[in-house]
Coordinates of C-alpha atoms and ligand atoms in Angstrom, one line a residue:
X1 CA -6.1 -10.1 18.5
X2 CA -4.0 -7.5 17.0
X3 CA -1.7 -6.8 20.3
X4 CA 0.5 -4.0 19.8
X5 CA 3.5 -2.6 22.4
X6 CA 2.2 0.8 23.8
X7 CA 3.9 3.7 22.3
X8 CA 5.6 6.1 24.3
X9 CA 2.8 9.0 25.4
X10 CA 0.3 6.4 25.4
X11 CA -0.6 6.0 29.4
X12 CA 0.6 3.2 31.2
X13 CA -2.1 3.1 33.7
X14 CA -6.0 3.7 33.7
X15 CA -7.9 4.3 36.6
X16 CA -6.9 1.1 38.5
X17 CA -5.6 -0.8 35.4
X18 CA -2.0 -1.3 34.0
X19 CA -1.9 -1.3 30.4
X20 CA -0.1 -3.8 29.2
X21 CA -0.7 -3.2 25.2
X22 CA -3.0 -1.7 22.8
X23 CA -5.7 -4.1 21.1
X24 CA -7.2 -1.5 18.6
X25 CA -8.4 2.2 18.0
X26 CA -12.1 2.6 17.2
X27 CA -14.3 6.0 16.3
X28 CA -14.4 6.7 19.8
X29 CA -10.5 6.1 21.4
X30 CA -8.3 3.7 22.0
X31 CA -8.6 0.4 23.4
X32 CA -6.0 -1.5 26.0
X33 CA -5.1 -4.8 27.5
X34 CA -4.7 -3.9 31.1
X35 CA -4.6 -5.5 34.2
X36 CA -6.9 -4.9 37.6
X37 CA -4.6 -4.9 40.5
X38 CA -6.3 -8.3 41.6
X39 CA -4.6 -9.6 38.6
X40 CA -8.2 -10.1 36.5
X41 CA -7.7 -9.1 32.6
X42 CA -9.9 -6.7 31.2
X43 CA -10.2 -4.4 27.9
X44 CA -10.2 -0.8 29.1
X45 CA -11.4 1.6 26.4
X46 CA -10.3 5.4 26.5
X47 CA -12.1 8.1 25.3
X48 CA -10.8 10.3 22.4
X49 CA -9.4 13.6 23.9
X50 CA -11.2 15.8 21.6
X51 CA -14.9 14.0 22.2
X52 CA -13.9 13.9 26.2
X53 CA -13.8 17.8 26.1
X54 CA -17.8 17.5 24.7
X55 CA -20.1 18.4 27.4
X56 CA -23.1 16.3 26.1
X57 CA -20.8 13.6 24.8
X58 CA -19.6 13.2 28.5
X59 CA -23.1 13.1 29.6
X60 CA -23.8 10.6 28.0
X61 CA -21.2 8.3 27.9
X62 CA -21.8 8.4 32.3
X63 CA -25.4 7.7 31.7
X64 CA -24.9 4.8 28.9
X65 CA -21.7 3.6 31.2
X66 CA -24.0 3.0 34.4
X67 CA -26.7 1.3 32.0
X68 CA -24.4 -1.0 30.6
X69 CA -23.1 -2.2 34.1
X70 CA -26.1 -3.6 34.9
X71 CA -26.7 -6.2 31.8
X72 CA -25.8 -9.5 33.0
X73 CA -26.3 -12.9 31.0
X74 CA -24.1 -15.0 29.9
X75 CA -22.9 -14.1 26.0
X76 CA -22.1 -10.2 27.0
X77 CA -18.6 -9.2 27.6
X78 CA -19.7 -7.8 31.3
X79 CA -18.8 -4.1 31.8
X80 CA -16.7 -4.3 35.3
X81 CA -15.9 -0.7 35.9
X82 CA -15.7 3.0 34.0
X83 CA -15.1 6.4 34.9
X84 CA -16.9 9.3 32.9
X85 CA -15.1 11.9 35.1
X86 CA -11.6 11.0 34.5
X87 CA -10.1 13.3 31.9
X88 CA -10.2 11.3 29.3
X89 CA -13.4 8.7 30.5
X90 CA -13.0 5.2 29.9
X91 CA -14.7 2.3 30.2
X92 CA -13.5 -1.3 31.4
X93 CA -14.8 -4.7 29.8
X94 CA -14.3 -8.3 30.5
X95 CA -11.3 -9.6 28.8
X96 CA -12.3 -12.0 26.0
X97 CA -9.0 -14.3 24.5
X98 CA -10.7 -14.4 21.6
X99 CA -10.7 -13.3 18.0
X100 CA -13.9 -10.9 16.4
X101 CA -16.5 -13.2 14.7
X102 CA -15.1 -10.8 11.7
X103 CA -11.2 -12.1 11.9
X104 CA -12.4 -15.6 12.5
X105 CA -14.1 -15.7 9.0
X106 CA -11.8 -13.1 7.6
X107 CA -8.5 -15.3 8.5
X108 CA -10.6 -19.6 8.0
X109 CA -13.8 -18.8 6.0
X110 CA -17.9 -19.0 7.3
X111 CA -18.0 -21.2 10.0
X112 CA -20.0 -24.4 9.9
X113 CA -23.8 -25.2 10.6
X114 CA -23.4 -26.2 13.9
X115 CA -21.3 -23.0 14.8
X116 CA -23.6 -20.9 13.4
X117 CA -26.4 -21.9 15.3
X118 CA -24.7 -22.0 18.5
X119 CA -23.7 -18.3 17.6
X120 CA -27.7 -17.7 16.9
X121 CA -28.6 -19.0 20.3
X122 CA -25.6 -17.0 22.6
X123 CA -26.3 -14.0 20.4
X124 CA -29.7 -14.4 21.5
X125 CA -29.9 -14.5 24.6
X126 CA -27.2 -12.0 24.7
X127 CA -29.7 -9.5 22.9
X128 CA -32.2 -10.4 25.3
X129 CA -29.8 -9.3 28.5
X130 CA -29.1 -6.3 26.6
X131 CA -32.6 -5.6 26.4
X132 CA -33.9 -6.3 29.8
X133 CA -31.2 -3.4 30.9
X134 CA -33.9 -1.0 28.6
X135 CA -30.8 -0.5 26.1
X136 CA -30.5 -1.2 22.6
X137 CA -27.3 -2.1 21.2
X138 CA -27.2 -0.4 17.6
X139 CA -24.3 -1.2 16.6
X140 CA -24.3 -5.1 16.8
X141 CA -21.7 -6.4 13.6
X142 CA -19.4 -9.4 13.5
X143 CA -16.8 -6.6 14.5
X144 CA -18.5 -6.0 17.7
X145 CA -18.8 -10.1 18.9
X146 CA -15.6 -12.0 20.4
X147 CA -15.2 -15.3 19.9
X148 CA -14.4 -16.5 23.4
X149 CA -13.4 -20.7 23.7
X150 CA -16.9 -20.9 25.7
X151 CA -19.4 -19.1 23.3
X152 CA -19.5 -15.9 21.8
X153 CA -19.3 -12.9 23.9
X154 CA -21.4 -9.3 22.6
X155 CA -19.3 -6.0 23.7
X156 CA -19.8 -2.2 22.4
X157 CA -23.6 -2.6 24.0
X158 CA -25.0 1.2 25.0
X159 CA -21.6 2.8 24.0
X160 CA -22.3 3.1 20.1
X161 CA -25.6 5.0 21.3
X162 CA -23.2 7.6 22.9
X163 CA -21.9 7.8 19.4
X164 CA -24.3 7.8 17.4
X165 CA -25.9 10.7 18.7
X166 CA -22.5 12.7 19.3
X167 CA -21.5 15.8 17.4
X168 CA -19.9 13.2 14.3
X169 CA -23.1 12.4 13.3
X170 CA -23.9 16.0 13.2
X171 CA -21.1 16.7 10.5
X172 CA -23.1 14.1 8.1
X173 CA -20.8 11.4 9.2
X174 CA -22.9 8.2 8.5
X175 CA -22.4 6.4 12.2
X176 CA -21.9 2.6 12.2
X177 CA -21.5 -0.2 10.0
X178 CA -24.1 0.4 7.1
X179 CA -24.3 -3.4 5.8
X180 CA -25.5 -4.7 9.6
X181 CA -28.2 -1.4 10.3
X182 CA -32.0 -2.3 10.0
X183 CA -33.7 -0.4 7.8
X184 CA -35.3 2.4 10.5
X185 CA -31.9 2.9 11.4
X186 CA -30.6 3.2 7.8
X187 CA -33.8 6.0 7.4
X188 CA -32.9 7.3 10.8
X189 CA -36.3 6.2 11.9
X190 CA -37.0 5.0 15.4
X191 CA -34.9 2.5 16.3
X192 CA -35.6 -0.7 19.3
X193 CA -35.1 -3.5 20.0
X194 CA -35.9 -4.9 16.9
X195 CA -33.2 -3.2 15.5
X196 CA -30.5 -5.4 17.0
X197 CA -32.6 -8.2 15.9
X198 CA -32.0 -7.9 12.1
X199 CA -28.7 -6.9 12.6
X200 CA -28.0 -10.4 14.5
X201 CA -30.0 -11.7 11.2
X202 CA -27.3 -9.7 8.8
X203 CA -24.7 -11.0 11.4
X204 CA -25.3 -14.6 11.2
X205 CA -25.6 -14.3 7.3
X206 CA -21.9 -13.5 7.8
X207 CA -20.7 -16.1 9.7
X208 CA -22.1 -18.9 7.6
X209 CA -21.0 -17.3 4.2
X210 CA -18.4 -14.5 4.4
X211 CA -20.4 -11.7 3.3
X212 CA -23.4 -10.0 4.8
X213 CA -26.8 -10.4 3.5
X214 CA -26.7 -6.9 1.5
X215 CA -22.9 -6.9 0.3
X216 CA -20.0 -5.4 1.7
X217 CA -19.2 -2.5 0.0
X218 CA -21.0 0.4 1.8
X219 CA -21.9 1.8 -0.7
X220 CA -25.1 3.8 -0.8
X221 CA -26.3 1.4 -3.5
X222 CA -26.2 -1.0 -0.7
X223 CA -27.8 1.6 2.0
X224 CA -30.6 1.1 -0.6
X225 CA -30.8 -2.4 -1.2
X226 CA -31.1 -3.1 2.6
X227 CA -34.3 -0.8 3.1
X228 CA -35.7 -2.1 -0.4
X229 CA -34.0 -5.4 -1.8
X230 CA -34.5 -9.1 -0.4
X231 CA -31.4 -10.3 1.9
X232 CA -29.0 -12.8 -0.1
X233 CA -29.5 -15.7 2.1
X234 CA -29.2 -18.4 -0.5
X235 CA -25.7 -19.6 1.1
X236 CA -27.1 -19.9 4.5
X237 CA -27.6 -23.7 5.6
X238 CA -31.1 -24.6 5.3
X239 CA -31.8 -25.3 8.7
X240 CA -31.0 -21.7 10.0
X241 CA -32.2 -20.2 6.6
X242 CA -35.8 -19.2 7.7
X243 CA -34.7 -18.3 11.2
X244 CA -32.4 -16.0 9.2
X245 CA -34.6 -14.6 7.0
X246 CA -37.1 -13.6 10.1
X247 CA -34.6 -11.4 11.7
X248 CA -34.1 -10.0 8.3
X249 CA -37.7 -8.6 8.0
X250 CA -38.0 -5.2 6.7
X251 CA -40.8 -4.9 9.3
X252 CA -39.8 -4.7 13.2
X253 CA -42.9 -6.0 13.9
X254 CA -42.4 -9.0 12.0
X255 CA -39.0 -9.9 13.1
X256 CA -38.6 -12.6 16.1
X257 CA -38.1 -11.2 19.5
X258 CA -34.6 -12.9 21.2
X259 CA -36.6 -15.4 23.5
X260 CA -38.6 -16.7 20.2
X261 CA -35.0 -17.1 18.6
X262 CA -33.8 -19.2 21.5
X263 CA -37.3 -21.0 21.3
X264 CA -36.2 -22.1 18.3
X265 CA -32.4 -22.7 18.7
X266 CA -31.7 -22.7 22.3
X267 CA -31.1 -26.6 22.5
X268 CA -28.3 -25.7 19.8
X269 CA -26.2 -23.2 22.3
X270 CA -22.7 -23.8 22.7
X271 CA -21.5 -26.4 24.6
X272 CA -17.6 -26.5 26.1
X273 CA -15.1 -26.3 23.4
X274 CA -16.9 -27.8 21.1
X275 CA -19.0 -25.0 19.4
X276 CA -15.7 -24.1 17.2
X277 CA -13.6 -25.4 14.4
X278 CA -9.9 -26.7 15.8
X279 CA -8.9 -23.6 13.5
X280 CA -10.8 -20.8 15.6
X281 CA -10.1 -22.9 18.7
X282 CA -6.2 -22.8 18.0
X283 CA -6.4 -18.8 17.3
X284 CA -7.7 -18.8 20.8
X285 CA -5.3 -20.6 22.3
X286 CA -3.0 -18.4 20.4
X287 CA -4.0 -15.7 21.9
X288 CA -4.1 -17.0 25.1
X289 CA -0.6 -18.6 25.1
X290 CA 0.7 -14.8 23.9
X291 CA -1.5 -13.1 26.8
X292 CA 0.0 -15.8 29.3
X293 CA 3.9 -14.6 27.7
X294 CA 2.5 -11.1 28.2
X295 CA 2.6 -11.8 32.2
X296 CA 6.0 -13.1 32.0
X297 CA 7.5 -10.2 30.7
X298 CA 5.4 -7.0 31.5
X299 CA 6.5 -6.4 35.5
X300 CA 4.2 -5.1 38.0
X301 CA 4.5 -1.4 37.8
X302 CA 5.1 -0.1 41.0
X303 CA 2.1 1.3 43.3
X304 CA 2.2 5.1 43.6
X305 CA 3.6 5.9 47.6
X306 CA 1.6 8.5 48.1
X307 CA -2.3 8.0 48.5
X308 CA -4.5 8.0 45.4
X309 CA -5.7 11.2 44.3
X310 CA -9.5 11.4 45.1
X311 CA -11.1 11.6 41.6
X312 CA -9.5 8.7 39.5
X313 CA -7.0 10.5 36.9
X314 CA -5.7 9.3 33.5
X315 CA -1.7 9.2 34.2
X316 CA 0.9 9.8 31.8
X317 CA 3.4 7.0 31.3
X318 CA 5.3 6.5 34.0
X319 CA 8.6 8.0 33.7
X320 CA 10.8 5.0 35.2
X321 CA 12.4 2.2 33.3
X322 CA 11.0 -1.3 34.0
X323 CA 11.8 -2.3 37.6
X324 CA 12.3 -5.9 37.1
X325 CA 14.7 -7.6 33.8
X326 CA 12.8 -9.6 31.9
X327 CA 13.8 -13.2 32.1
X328 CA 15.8 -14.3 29.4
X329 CA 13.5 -17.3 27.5
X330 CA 14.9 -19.9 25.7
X331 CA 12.9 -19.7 22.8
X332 CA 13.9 -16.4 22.5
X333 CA 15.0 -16.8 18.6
X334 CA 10.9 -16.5 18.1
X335 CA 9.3 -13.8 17.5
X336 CA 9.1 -11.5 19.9
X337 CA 5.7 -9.7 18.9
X338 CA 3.0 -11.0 16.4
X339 CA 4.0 -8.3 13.8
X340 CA 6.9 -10.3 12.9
X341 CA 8.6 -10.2 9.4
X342 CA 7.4 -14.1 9.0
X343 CA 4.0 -12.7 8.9
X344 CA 4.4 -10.4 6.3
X345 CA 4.2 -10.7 2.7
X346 CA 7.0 -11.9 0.6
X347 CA 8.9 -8.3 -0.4
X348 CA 8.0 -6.2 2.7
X349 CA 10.4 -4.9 4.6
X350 CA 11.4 -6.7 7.9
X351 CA 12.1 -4.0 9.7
X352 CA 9.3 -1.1 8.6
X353 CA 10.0 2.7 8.5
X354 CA 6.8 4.0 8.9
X355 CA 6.1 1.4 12.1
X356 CA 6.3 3.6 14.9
X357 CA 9.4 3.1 17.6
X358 CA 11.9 5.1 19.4
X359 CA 14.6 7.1 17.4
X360 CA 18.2 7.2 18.5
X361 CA 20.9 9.4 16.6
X362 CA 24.7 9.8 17.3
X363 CA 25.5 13.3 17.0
X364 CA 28.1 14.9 15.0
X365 CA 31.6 14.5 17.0
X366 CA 32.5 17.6 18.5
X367 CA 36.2 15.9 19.7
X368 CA 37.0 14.9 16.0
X369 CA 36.4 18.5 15.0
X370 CA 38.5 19.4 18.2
X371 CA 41.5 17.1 17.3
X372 CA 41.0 18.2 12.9
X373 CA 41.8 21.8 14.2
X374 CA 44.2 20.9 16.8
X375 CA 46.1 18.9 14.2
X376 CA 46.0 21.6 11.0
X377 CA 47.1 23.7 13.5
X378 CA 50.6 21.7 14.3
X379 CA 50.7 20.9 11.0
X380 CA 50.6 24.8 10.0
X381 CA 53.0 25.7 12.7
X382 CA 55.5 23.2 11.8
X383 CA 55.2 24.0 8.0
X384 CA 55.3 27.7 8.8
X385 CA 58.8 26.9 10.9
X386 CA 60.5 25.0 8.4
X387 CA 63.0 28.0 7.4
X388 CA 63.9 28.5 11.3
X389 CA 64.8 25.3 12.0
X390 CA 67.7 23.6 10.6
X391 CA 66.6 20.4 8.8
X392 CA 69.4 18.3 6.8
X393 CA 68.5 18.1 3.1
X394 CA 67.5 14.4 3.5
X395 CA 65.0 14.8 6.4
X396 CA 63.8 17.8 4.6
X397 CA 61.2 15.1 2.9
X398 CA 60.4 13.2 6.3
X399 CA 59.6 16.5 7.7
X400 CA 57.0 17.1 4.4
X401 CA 55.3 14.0 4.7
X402 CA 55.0 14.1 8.4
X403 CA 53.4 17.2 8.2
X404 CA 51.3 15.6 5.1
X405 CA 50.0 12.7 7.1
X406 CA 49.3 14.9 9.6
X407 CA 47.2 17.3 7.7
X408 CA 45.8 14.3 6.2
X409 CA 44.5 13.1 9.1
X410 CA 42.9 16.3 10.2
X411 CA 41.1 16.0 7.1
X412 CA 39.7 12.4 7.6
X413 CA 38.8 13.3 11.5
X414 CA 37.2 16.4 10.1
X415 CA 34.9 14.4 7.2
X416 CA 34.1 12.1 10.3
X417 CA 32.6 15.1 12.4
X418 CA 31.3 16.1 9.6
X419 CA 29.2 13.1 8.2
X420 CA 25.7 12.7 9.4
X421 CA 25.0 10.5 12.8
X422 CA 23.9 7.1 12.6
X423 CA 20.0 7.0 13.8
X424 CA 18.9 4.0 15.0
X425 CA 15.0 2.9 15.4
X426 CA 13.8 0.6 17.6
X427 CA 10.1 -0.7 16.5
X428 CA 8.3 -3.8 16.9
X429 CA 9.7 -5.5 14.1
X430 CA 13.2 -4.8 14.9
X431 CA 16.0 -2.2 14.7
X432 CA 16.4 -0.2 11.8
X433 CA 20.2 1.3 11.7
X434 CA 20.4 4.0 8.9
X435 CA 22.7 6.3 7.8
X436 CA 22.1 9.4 4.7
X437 CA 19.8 7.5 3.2
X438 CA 21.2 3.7 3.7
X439 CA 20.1 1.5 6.2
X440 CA 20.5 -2.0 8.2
X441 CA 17.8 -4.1 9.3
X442 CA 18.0 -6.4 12.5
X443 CA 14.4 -7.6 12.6
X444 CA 13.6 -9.6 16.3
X445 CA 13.2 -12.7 15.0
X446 CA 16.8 -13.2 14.2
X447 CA 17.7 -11.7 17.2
X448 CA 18.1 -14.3 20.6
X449 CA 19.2 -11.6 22.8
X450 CA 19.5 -7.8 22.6
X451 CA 21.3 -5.6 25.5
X452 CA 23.4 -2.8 26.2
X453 CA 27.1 -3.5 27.1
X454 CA 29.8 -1.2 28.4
X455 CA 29.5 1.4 30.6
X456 CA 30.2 5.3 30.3
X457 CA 31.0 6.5 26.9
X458 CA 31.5 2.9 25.4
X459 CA 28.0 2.1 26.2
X460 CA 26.7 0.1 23.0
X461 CA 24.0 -1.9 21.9
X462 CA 25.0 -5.4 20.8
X463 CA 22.9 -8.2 19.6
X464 CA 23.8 -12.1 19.4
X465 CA 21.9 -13.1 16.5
X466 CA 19.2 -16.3 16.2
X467 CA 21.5 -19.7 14.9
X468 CA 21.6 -20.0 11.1
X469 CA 21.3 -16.2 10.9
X470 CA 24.3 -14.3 9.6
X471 CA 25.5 -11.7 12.1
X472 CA 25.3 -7.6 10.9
X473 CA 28.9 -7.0 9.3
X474 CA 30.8 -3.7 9.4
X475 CA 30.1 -1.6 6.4
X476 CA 31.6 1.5 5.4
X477 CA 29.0 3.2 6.5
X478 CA 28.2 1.5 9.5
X479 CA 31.2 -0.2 11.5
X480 CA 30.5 -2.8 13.8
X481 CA 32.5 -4.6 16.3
X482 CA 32.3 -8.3 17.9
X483 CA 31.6 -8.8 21.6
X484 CA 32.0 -12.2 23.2
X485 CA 30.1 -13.9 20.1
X486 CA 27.5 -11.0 20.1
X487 CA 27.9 -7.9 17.6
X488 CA 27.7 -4.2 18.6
X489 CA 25.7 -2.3 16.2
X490 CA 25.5 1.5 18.1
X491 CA 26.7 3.3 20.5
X492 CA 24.6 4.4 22.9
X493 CA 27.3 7.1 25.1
X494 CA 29.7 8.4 22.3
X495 CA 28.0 12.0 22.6
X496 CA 26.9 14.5 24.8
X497 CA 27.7 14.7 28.8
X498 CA 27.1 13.0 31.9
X499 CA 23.4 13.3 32.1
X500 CA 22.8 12.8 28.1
X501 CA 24.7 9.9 27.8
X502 CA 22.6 8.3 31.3
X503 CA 19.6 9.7 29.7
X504 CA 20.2 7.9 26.5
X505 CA 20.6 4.2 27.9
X506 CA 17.8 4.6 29.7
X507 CA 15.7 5.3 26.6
X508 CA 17.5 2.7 25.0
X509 CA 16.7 0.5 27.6
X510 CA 12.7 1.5 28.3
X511 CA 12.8 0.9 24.2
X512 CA 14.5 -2.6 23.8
X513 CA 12.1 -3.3 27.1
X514 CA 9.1 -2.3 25.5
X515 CA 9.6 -3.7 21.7
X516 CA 11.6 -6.9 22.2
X517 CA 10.9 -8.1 25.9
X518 CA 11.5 -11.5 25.0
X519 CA 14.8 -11.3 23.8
X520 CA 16.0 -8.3 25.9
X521 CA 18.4 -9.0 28.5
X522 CA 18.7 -6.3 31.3
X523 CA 21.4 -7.9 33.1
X524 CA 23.8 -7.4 30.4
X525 CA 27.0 -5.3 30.8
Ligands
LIG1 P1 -14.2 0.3 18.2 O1 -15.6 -0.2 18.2 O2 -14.1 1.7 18.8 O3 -13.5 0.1 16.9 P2 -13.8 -2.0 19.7 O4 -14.6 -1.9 20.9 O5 -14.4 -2.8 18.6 O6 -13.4 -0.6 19.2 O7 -12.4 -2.6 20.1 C1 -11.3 -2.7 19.2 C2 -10.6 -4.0 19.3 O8 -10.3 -4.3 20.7 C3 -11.6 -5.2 18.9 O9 -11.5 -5.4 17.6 C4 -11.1 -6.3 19.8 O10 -10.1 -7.0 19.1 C5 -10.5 -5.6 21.0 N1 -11.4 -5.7 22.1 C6 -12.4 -4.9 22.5 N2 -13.0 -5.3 23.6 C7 -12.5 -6.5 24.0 C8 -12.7 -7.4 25.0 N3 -13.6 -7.2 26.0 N4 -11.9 -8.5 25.0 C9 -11.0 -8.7 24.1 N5 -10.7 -7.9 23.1 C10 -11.4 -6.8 23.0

């Protein structure tokens, strides 16, 4: 799973739910890791703005929602709540620790044999729970099937109906995954059950070698090899090859219905954790080790005072720092978020640009122009007085270069004022100090603990850097100080008033919160 930190406008709360962090965007919205006050995880998908404000799209998105509550078996990720009249409509599913059946072979290759028959049989019978609810799926693609340590679980069931038949299909916009559509779909014939069948064909092509039956390149050469051309299914083990090429039938009517599948492959369903590779298994427990860090640091938000509104609205993000400090971990020197820099290719930049954060600058010093023009000013009386005064022809020089140095100094405060702030971003991968056009990464995972120190105007964000990482050094550009073995890299309260400078460390805070929880450390000062 792709977990990345909620960015600021993004709601904290759903219905219900408290988001905790966003998993992916899709055609139709957004989709969340939240958590039901009961403490249950569940995916919560949100509704695009634009297609919430569709009449019909609405419509159908409450009829599709109440169908897809009711499929039950075993291998469906179970829809446990939605709202289609919230403002933006959203839809709550099971949470599966699990990668997609497409990262598993995208990140360790086609799965083996044994996998892939397990997979035919949970598919199955997931198609067939899918089915007895009188829905279709359309949209069934290694994309839309979770990996969960049990067996594989089937989500986006009745939902890609309510887009396929919204208003982007009626701009020309080809709906869906081409590669994993049956041929009456790919003709825009009628599609049923049957449909879902071939796709699971195309989808179990995948799994055991990388690449669906027709190709992967969407192409419409490839739109017409799957109504036309034979499915490659050479690479598919020979036991599952004819069950395979079945579901692949050009024909509805000759395809197998699910039961007929699991006639044939039921005994091979998965059993424990033993339907995986150790390598899928230990992206699982990845993911659940990350989701179980996730509960460490994400505090409960706290419950509104005043009763619920009636109708269930979408809030805004709550406007209050974290209530609770995170608790300082000792293997905070790790990464603090899966994007880390270690992940990245050799080259990239630790600490990205374009990777969204929040953006602190210092603003241009209105004391040190103050104090410049204070000081020409002395330095233009005094010069202007020199023939009033009496000065002995020896102190006449000390009297020049006083009034030099000086001058001199009003000059240096002034190019100070004058120079551009320091901005500061704080992003997943780290902070990002930079100054006309030169710039300082601190990426997270050389960061043990990050905080604000000082109070008032000396408020300052210092870091203590990971052991065997150098600590940031003062450049010209960019001066930094020591504090009590950490470094100080910007000031937080330097400018503005009373309520600016409060206003800052509290976005400074909500950000280091948000983007490093596990090295953040609230109880700094
Ligand atoms: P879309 O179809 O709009 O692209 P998806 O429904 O596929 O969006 O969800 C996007 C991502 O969110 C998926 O790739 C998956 O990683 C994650 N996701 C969706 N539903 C769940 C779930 N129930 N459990 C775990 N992860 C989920």
């Amino acid at each position: 799973m792709d977990v990345q930190p909620l960015l600021a406008g993004e709601p904290s709360r759903v219905g219900d739910y408290r988001l905790l962090a966003r998993l992916g965007k899709g055609s139709m919205g957004s989709v969340y890791l939240a958590r039901s006050r009961g403490g249950r995880t569940v995916a919560v998908k949100v509704v695009r703005s634009d297609l919430a404000e569709d009449p019909q799209f609405r419509e159908r998105f409450r009829r599709e929602a109440a169908i897809s509550r009711t499929v039950g078996g075993f291998w469906t990720a179970a829809v446990v709540d939605a709202d289609p009249e919230a403002e933006q409509p959203w839809l709550a599913t099971e949470y599966v620790p699990g990668p997609t059946l497409h990262q598993a072979v995208a990140e360790n290759g086609p799965l083996p044999e044994q996998t892939v028959g397990a997979l035919a049989a949970g598919l199955a019978e997931a198609l067939g729970a899918i089915h007895a609810a009188d829905l279709v799926h359309r949209d069934l693609k290694p994309a839309n099937v979770l990996i969960g340590p049990d067996g594989p679980r089937v989500i986006d069931f009745g939902i890609s109906r309510v887009m396929s038949s919204s208003a982007m299909t009626a701009t020309g916009t080809f709906f869906g995954t081409p590669g994993y559509f049956s041929p009456e779909q790919t003709e825009g014939s009628e599609v049923g059950p049957a449909s879902d069948v071939f796709s699971l064909g195309a989808v179990l092509v995948f799994a055991a070698t990388g690449h669906g039956p027709f190709g992967e390149d969407g192409t419409v050469a490839m739109l017409y090899r799957v109504v036309n051309s034979e499915p490659e299914v050479g690479d598919v083990p020979a036991s599952l090859r004819p069950l395979v090429a079945a579901c692949l039938a050009k024909k509805p009517a000759e395809r197998p219905t699910p039961t007929m599948i699991l006639d044939r492959v039921g005994g091979a369903g998965p059993q424990g954790r033993q339907w995986l590779p150790a390598q899928v298994t230990a992206l699982i427990d990845e993911n659940t080790t990350r989701l179980q860090s996730m509960d460490e640091v994400v505090p409960a938000t706290p419950e509104p005072q005043s009763p619920r509104p009636p109708t269930r609205a979408y809030d805004p993000v709550l406007p209050e720092p974290p209530v609770a400090p995170p608790p300082r971990q000792a293997e905070a020197a790790g990464p603090s978020h899966p994007r880390t820099a270690s992940s990245k290719p050799a080259g990239a930049p630790l600490v990205r640009k374009d990777n969204p954060g929040a953006v602190f600058r210092t603003g241009r010093r209105s004391g040190a122009v103050a104090y410049a023009a204070m000081v020409f000013l002395l330095a233009y009386g005094a010069y202007a007085s020199r023939g009033a005064i009496e000065i002995a022809e020896n102190a006449r020089v000390i009297f020049l270069l006083g009034v030099g140095c000086l001058v001199l100094s009003g000059v240096l405060s002034l190019v100070r004022a004058l120079l551009p702030g320091l901005r500061l971003k704080v992003n997943s991968d780290g902070l990002l100090v930079s100054r006309v056009g030169l710039s300082r990464q601190i990426p997270w995972n050389h960061v043990s603990r990050v905080g604000l120190v000082g109070s008032g105007k000396k408020q300052t964000v210092a870091v203590w850097v990971a052991a065997g990482t150098p600590a940031p050094r003062s450049t010209w550009w960019h001066r930094v100080r020591g504090y009590h073995g950490g470094t100080k890299v910007f000031p937080v309260g330097s400018t503005g008033g009373l309520w600016t400078r409060r206003w800052q460390a509290k976005r400074m805070r909500d950000a280091l919160y948000r983007y490093a929880p596990r090295v953040y450390d609230a109880r700094l000062l």
